[in-house]
Short mmCIF file of C-alpha atoms and ligand atoms in Angstrom, two decimals:
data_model
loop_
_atom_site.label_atom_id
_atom_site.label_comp_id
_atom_site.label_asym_id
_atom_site.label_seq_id
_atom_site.Cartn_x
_atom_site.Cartn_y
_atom_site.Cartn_z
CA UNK J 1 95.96 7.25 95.22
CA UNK J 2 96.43 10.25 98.01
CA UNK J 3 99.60 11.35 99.95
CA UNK J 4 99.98 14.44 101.52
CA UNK J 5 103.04 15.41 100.17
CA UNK J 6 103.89 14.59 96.32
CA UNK J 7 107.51 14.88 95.97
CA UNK J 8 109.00 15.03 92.35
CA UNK J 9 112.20 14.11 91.48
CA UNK J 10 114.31 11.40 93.30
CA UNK J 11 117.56 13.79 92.74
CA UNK J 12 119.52 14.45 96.39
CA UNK J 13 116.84 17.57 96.69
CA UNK J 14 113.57 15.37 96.74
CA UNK J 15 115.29 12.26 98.83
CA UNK J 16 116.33 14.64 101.20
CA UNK J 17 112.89 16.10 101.99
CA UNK J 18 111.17 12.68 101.13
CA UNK J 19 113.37 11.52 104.24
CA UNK J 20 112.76 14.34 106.43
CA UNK J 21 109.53 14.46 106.12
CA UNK J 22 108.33 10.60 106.57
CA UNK J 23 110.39 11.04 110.15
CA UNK J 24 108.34 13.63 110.90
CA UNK J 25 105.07 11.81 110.31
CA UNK J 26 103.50 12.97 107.04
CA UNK J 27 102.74 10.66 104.41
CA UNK J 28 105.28 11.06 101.46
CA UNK J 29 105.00 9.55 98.32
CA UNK J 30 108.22 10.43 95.93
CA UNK J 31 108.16 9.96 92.27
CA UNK J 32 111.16 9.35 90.26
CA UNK J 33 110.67 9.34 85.80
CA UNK J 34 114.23 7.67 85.71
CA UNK J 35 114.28 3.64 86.05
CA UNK J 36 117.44 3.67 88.07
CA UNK J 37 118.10 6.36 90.53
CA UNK J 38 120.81 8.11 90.47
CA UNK J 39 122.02 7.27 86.43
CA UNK J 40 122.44 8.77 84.48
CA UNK J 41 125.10 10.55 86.43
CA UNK J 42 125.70 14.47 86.26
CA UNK J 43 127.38 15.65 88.61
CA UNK J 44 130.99 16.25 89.55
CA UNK J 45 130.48 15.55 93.09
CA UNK J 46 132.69 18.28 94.79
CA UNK J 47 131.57 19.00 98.36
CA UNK J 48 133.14 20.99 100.50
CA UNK J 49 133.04 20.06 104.78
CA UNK J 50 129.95 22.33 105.08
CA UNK J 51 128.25 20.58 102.40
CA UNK J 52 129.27 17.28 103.75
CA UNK J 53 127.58 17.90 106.76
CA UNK J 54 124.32 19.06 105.37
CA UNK J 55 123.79 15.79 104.01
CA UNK J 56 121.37 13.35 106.27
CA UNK J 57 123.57 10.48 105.07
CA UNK J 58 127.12 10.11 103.94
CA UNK J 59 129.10 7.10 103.13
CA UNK J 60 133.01 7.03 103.23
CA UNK J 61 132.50 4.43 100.26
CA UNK J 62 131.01 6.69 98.10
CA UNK J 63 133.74 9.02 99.00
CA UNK J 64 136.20 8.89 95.49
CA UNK J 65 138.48 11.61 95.87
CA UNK J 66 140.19 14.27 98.22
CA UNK J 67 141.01 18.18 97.01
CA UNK J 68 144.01 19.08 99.04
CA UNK J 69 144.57 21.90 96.68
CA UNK J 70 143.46 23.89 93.87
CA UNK J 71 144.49 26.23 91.31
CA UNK J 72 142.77 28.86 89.20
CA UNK J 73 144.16 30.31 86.19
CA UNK J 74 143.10 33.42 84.05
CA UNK J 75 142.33 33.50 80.22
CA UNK J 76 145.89 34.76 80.63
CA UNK J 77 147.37 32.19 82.66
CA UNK J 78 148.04 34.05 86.16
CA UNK J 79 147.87 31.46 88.47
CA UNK J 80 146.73 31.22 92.27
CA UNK J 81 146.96 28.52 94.32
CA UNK J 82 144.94 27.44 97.80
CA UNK J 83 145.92 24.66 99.99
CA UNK J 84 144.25 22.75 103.21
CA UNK J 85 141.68 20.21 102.98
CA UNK J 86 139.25 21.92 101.05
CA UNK J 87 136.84 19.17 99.37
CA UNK J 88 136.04 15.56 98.97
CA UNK J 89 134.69 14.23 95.49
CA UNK J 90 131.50 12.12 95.64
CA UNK J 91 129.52 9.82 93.75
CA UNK J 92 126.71 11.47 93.08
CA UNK J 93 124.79 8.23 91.69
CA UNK J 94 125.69 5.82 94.83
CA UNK J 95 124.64 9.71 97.11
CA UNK J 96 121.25 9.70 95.86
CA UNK J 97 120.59 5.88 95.50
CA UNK J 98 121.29 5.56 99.23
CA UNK J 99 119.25 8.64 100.48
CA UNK J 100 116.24 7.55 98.00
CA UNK J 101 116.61 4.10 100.24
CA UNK J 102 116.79 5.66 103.70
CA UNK J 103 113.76 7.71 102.55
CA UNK J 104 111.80 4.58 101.73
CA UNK J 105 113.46 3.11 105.11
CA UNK J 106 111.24 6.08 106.79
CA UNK J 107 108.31 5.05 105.03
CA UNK J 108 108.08 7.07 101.88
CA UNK J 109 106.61 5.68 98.90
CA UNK J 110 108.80 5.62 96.39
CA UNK J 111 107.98 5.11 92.27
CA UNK J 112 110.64 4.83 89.47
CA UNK J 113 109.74 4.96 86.16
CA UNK J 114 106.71 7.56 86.89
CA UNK J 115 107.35 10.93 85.62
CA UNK J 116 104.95 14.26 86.84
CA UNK J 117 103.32 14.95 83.49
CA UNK J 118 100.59 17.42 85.07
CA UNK J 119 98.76 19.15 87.64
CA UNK J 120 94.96 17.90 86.87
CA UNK J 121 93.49 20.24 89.97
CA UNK J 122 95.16 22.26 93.15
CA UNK J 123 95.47 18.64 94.74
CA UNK J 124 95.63 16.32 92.01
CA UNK J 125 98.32 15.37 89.63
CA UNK J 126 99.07 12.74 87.05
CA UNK J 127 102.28 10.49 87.88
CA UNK J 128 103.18 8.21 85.03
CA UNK J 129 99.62 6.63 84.15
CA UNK J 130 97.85 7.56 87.44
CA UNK J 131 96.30 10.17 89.33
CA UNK J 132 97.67 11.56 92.79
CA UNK J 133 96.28 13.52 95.12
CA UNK J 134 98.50 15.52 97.47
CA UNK J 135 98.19 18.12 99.94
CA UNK J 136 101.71 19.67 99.36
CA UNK J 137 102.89 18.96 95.93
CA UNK J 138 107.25 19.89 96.22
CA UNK J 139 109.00 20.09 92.76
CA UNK J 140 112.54 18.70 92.98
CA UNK J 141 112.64 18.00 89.93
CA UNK J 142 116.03 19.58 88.50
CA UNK J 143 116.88 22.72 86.41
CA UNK J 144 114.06 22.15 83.67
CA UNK J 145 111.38 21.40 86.88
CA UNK J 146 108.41 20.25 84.86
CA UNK J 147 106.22 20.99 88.32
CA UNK J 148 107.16 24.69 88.12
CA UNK J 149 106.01 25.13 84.68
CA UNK J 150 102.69 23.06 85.60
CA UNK J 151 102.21 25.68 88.92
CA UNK J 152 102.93 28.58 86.52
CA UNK J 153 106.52 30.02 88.26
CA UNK J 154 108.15 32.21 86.19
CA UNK J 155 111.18 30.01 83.38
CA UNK J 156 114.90 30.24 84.58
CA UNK J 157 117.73 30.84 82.41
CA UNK J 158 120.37 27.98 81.90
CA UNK J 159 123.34 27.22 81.39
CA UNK J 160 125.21 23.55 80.67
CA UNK J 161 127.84 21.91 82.45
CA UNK J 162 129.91 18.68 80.98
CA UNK J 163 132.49 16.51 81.81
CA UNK J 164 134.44 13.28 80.67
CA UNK J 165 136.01 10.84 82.64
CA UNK J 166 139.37 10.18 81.14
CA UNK J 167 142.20 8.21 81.95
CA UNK J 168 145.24 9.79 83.80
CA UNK J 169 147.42 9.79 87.03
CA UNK J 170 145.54 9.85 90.23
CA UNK J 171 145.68 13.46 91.07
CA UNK J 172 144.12 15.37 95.02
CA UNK J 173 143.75 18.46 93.76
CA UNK J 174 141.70 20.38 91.26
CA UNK J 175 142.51 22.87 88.37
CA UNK J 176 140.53 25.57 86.89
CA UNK J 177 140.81 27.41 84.26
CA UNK J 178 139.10 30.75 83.73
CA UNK J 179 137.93 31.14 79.85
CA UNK J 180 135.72 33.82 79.62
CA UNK J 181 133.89 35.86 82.46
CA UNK J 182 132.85 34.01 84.94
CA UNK J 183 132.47 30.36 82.75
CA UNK J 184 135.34 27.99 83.88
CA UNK J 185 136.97 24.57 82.80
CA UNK J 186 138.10 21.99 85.37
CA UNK J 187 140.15 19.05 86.34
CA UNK J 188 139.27 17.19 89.24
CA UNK J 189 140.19 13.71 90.74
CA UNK J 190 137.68 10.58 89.88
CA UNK J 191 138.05 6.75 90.59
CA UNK J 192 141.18 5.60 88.62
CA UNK J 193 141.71 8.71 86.49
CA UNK J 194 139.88 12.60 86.54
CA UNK J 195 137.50 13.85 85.06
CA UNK J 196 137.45 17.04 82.62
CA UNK J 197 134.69 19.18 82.38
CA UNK J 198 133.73 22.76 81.27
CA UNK J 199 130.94 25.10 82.06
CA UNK J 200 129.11 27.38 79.35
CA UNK J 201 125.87 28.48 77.65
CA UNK J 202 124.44 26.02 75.16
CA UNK J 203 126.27 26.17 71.90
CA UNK J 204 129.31 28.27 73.57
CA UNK J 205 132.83 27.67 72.13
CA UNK J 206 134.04 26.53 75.72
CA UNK J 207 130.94 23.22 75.67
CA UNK J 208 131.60 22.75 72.44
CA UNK J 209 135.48 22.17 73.24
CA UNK J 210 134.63 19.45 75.57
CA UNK J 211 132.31 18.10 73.26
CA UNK J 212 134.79 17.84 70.80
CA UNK J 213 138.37 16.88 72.88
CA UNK J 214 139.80 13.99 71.66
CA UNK J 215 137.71 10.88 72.95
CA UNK J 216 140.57 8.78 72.78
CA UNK J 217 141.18 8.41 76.64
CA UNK J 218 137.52 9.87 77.61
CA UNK J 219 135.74 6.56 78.82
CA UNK J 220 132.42 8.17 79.77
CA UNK J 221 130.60 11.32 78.98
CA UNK J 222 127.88 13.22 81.50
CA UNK J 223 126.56 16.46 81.93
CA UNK J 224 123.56 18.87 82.67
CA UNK J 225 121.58 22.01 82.79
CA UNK J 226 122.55 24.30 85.38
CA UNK J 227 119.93 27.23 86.49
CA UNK J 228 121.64 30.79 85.91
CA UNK J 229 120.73 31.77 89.97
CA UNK J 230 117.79 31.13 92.55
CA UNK J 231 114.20 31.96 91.84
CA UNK J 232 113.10 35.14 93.66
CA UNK J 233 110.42 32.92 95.26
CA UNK J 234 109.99 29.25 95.42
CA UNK J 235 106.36 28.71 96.38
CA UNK J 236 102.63 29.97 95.31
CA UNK J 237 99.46 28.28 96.35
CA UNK J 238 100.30 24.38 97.64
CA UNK J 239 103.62 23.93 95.22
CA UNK J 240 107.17 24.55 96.50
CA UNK J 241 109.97 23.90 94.92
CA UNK J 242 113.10 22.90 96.19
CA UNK J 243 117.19 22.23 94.55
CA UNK J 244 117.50 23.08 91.08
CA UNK J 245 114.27 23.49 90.23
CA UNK J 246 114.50 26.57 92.35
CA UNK J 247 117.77 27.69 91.02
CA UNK J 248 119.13 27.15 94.73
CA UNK J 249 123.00 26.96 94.06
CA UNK J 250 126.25 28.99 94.87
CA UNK J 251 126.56 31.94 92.25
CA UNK J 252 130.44 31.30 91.51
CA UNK J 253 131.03 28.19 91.22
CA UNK J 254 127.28 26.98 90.44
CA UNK J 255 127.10 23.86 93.21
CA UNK J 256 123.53 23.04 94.02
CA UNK J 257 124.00 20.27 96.63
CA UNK J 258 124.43 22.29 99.73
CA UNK J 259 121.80 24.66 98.91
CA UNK J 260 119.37 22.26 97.75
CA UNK J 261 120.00 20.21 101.06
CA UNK J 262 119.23 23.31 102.98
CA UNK J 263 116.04 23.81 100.86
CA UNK J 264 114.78 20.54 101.77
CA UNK J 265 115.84 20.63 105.30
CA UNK J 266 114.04 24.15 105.81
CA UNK J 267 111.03 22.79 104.20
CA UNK J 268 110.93 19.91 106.45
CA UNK J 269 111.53 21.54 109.76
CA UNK J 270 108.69 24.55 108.64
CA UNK J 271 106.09 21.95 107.60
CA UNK J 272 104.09 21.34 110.96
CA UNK J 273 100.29 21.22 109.56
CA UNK J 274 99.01 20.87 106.26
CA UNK J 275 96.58 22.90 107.53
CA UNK J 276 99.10 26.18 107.99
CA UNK J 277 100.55 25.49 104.28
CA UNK J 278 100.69 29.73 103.66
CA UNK J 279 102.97 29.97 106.48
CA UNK J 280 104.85 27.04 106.45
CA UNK J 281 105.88 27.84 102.84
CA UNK J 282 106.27 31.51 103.54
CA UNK J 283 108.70 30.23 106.71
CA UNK J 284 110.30 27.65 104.00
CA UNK J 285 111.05 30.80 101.79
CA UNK J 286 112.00 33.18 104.34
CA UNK J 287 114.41 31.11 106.15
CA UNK J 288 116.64 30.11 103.01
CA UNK J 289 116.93 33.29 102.35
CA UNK J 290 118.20 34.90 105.66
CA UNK J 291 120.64 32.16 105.72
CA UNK J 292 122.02 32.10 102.78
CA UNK J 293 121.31 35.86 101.56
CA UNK J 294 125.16 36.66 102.19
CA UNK J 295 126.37 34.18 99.95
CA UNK J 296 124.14 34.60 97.20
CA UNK J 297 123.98 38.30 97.36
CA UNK J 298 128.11 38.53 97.14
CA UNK J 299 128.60 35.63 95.13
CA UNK J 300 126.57 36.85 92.52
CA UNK J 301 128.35 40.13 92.68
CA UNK J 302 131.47 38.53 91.90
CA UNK J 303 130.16 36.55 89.00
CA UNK J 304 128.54 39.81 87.52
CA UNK J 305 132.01 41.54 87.87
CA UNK J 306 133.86 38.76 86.35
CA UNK J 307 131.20 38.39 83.39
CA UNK J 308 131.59 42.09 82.23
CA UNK J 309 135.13 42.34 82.48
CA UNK J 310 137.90 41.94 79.14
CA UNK J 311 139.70 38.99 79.47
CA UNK J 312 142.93 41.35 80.42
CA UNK J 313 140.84 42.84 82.66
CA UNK J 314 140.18 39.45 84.32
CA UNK J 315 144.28 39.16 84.35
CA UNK J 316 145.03 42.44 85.98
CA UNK J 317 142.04 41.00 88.81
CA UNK J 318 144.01 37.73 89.25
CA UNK J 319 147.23 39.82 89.90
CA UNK J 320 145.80 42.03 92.01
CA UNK J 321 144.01 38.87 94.18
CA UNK J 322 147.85 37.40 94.00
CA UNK J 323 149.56 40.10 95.22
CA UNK J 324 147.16 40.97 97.88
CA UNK J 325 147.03 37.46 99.11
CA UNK J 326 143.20 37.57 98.80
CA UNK J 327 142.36 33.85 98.36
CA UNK J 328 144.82 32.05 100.58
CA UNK J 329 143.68 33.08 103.53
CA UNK J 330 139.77 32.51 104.09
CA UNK J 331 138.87 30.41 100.62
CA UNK J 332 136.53 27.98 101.44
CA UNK J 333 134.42 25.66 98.91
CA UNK J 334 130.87 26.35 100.72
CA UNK J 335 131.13 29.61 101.38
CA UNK J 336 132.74 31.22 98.31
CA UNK J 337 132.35 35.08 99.13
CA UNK J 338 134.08 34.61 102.32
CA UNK J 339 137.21 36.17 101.81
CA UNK J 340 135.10 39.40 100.30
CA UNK J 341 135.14 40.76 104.42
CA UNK J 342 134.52 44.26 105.43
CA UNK J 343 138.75 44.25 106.88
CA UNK J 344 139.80 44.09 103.49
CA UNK J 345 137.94 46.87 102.51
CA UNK J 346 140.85 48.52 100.92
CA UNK J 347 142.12 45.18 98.97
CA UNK J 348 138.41 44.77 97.34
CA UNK J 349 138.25 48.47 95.69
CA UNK J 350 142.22 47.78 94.88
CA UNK J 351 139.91 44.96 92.21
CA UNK J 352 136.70 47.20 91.68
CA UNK J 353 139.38 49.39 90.65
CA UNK J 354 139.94 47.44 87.34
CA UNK J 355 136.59 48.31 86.09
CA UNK J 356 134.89 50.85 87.99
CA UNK J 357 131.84 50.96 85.98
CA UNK J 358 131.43 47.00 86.35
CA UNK J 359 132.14 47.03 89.80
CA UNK J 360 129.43 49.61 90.22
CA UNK J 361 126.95 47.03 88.03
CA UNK J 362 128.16 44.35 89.90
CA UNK J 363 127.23 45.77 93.44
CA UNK J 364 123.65 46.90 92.59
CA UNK J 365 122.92 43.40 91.43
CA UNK J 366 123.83 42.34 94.71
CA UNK J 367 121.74 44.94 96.21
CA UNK J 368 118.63 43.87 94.67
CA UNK J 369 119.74 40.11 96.61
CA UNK J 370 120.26 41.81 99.51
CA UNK J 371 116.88 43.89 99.52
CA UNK J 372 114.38 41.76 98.52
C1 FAD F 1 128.49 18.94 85.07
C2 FAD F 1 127.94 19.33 86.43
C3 FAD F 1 128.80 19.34 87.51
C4 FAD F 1 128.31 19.70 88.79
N1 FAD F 1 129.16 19.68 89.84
C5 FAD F 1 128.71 19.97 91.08
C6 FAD F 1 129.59 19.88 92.20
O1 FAD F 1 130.74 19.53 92.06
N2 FAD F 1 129.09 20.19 93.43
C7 FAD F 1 127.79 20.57 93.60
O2 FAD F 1 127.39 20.88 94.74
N3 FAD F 1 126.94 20.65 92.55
C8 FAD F 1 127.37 20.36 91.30
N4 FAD F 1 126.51 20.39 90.23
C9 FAD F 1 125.12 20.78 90.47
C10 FAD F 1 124.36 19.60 91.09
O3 FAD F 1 124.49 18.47 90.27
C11 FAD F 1 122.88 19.97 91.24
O4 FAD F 1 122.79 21.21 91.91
C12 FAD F 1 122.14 18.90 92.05
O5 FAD F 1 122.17 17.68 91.37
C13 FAD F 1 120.71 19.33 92.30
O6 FAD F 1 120.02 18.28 92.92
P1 FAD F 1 118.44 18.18 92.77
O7 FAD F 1 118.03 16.98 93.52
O8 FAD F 1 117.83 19.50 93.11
O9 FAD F 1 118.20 17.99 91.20
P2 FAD F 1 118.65 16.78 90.28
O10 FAD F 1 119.89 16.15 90.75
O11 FAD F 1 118.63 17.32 88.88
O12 FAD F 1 117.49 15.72 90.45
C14 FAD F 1 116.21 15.93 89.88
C15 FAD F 1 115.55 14.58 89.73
O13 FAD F 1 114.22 14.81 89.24
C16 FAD F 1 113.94 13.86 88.23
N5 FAD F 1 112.90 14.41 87.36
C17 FAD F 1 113.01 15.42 86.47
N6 FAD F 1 111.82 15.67 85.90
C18 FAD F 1 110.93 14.78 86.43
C19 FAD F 1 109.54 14.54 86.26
N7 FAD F 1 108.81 15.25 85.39
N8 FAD F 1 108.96 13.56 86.98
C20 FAD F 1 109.68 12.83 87.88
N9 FAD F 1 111.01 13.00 88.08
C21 FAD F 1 111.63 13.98 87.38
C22 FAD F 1 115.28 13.65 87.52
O14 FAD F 1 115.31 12.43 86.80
C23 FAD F 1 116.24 13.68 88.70
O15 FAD F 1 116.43 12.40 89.27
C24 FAD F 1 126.95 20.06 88.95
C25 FAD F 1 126.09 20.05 87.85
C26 FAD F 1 126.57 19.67 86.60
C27 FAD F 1 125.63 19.65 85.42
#
């Protein structure tokens, strides 16, 4: 069979563009290796209003939970606190179920059950048992993007998220708990209970905790690979990739939806011709970067800071944030470095201050964000 784009992966990422681009016109075929879209589920579904309104579809009835507040504790157990109506919780199964539909509504072709296995040619894949040929093959086909090893891009490093759903009160707010660096656990609201999860490398003590709490009230257990940060570049030749498999995701708290949205919606609005694919892709490229450079380039400055620092050293930056009254006014879930601004110049070296030679680290990472 022929398309002229071959989308992989029928995640939120490859919907999205699978939509997008069938409005626009271009034939779209999408190709999903799972039987059921959507399950099994990985996500915790935390979206901030920004995110929200990336999305080319949202349901209220998918809508589970409200975070009216959150805390965020130290290894030591300094505590801040943030209030306003700063997230929703989502089902991330009935999310992408519903956009895979309403890109099939638009006239993709959509096929379950038919993993990428490998690129036979520039313009010819095999999908499941067949062959495809495409024009534009997109890989949106998560962390472990079997498309971007295929089109030779560079491997990403990983690490694993987890939860388990457990029984409890109804809670509308969420807790997290700093363990080590920059890796967090969490508490978050979920239909009829919460759900626990915890963020680590492979093997690390803080997955294997969740792996190992007591499964007495735990009624379902979910989780997946997270990339460590974007890909310098997400294209060469006709491949792009787009969500996780480009590592597109805030540095801090690692949330790919938003920026995997944006991905697909910059693809789609670039893609005119297939017969200007070098510039489309370069525009695809260029524009997630400009717009989201800020975030990416501060957020992973942060998470560098907070990955070389002691745990006491981590305390004495919570204390610091506390007393200054750094996070209460201007935290926001999609835009995590906002309340790093250039008028609180003096309050950010008042934290660099705790570790002068990480903050130093921390900043030329960001540099080589900003720069490139
Ligand atoms: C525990 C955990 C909690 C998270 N919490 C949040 C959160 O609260 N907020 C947030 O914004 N983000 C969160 N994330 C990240 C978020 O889940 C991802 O960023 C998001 O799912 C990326 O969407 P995607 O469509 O790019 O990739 P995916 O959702 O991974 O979808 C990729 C799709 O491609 C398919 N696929 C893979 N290989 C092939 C192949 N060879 N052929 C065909 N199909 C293939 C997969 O089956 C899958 O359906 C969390 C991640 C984890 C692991």
């Amino acid at each position: 069979m022929r398309t002229e784009v071959l989308v992989v992966g029928g995640g939120i990422s490859g919907s999205t563009l699978a939509y997008l681009l069938s409005k626009k016109g271009f034939s779209v075929t999408v190709a999903e290796k799972r039987r059921e879209i959507g399950y099994p589920h990985h996500c915790s579904g935390i979206l901030g209003p920004e995110a929200l309104r990336e999305l080319v579809h949202l349901s209220q009835e998918w809508v589970v939970g409200e975070i009216r507040w959150a805390t965020f504790t130290s290894p030591g157990g300094i505590t801040l606190k943030v209030e306003g109506d700063l997230a929703r919780v989502v089902d991330r199964s009935e999310m992408d179920r519903e956009t895979w539909e309403l890109a099939l509504s638009q006239g993709a072709l959509g096929m379950t059950s038919s993993p990428f296995k490998r690129l036979l040619s520039r313009g010819e894949a095999v999908v499941g048992d067949d062959s495809v040929e495409f024009d534009l093959l997109v890989g949106a086909d998560g962390a472990l993007s079997t498309v971007a090893r295929e089109a030779g891009f560079p491997s990403m490093g990983f690490e694993m998220g987890l939860h388990k759903i457990v029984e409890a009160a109804k809670m509308d707010g969420y807790e997290v708990r700093v363990r080590r660096g920059s890796r967090f656990s969490w508490v978050q609201p979920w239909r009829g209970g919460r759900k626990v999860g915890a963020l680590g490398a492979p093997g690390d003590p803080l997955v294997r905790w969740i792996e190992g709490m007591s499964d007495e009230r735990a009624s379902y257990y979910e989780g997946g690979l997270i990339p460590v940060g974007p890909r310098r570049r997400f294209w060469r030749d006709n491949v792009a990739l787009v969500g996780d498999a480009a590592g597109q995701l805030k540095p801090i708290s690692r949330g790919g939806v938003m920026m995997g949205v944006r991905g697909s919606k910059y693809l789609a609005d670039c893609l005119e011709d297939m017969d200007q694919l070098p510039e489309t892709l370069k525009c695809y490229e260029s524009t997630w970067w400009r717009r989201n450079r800020r975030e990416i380039s501060l957020g992973w400055a942060v998470r560098k800071f907070l990955e070389s620092l002691s745990d006491r050293e981590v305390d004495r930056v919570f204390s610091i944030i506390a007393k200054e009254g750094l996070l209460e006014d201007g935290f926001q879930v999609d835009r995590q470095s906002a309340p790093l601004r250039l008028d609180r110049l003096p309050k950010i070296l008042k934290l660099a201050s705790v570790s002068i030679g990480s903050a130093a680290s921390a900043l030329a990472e960001a540099l080589k964000y900003m720069m490139r």
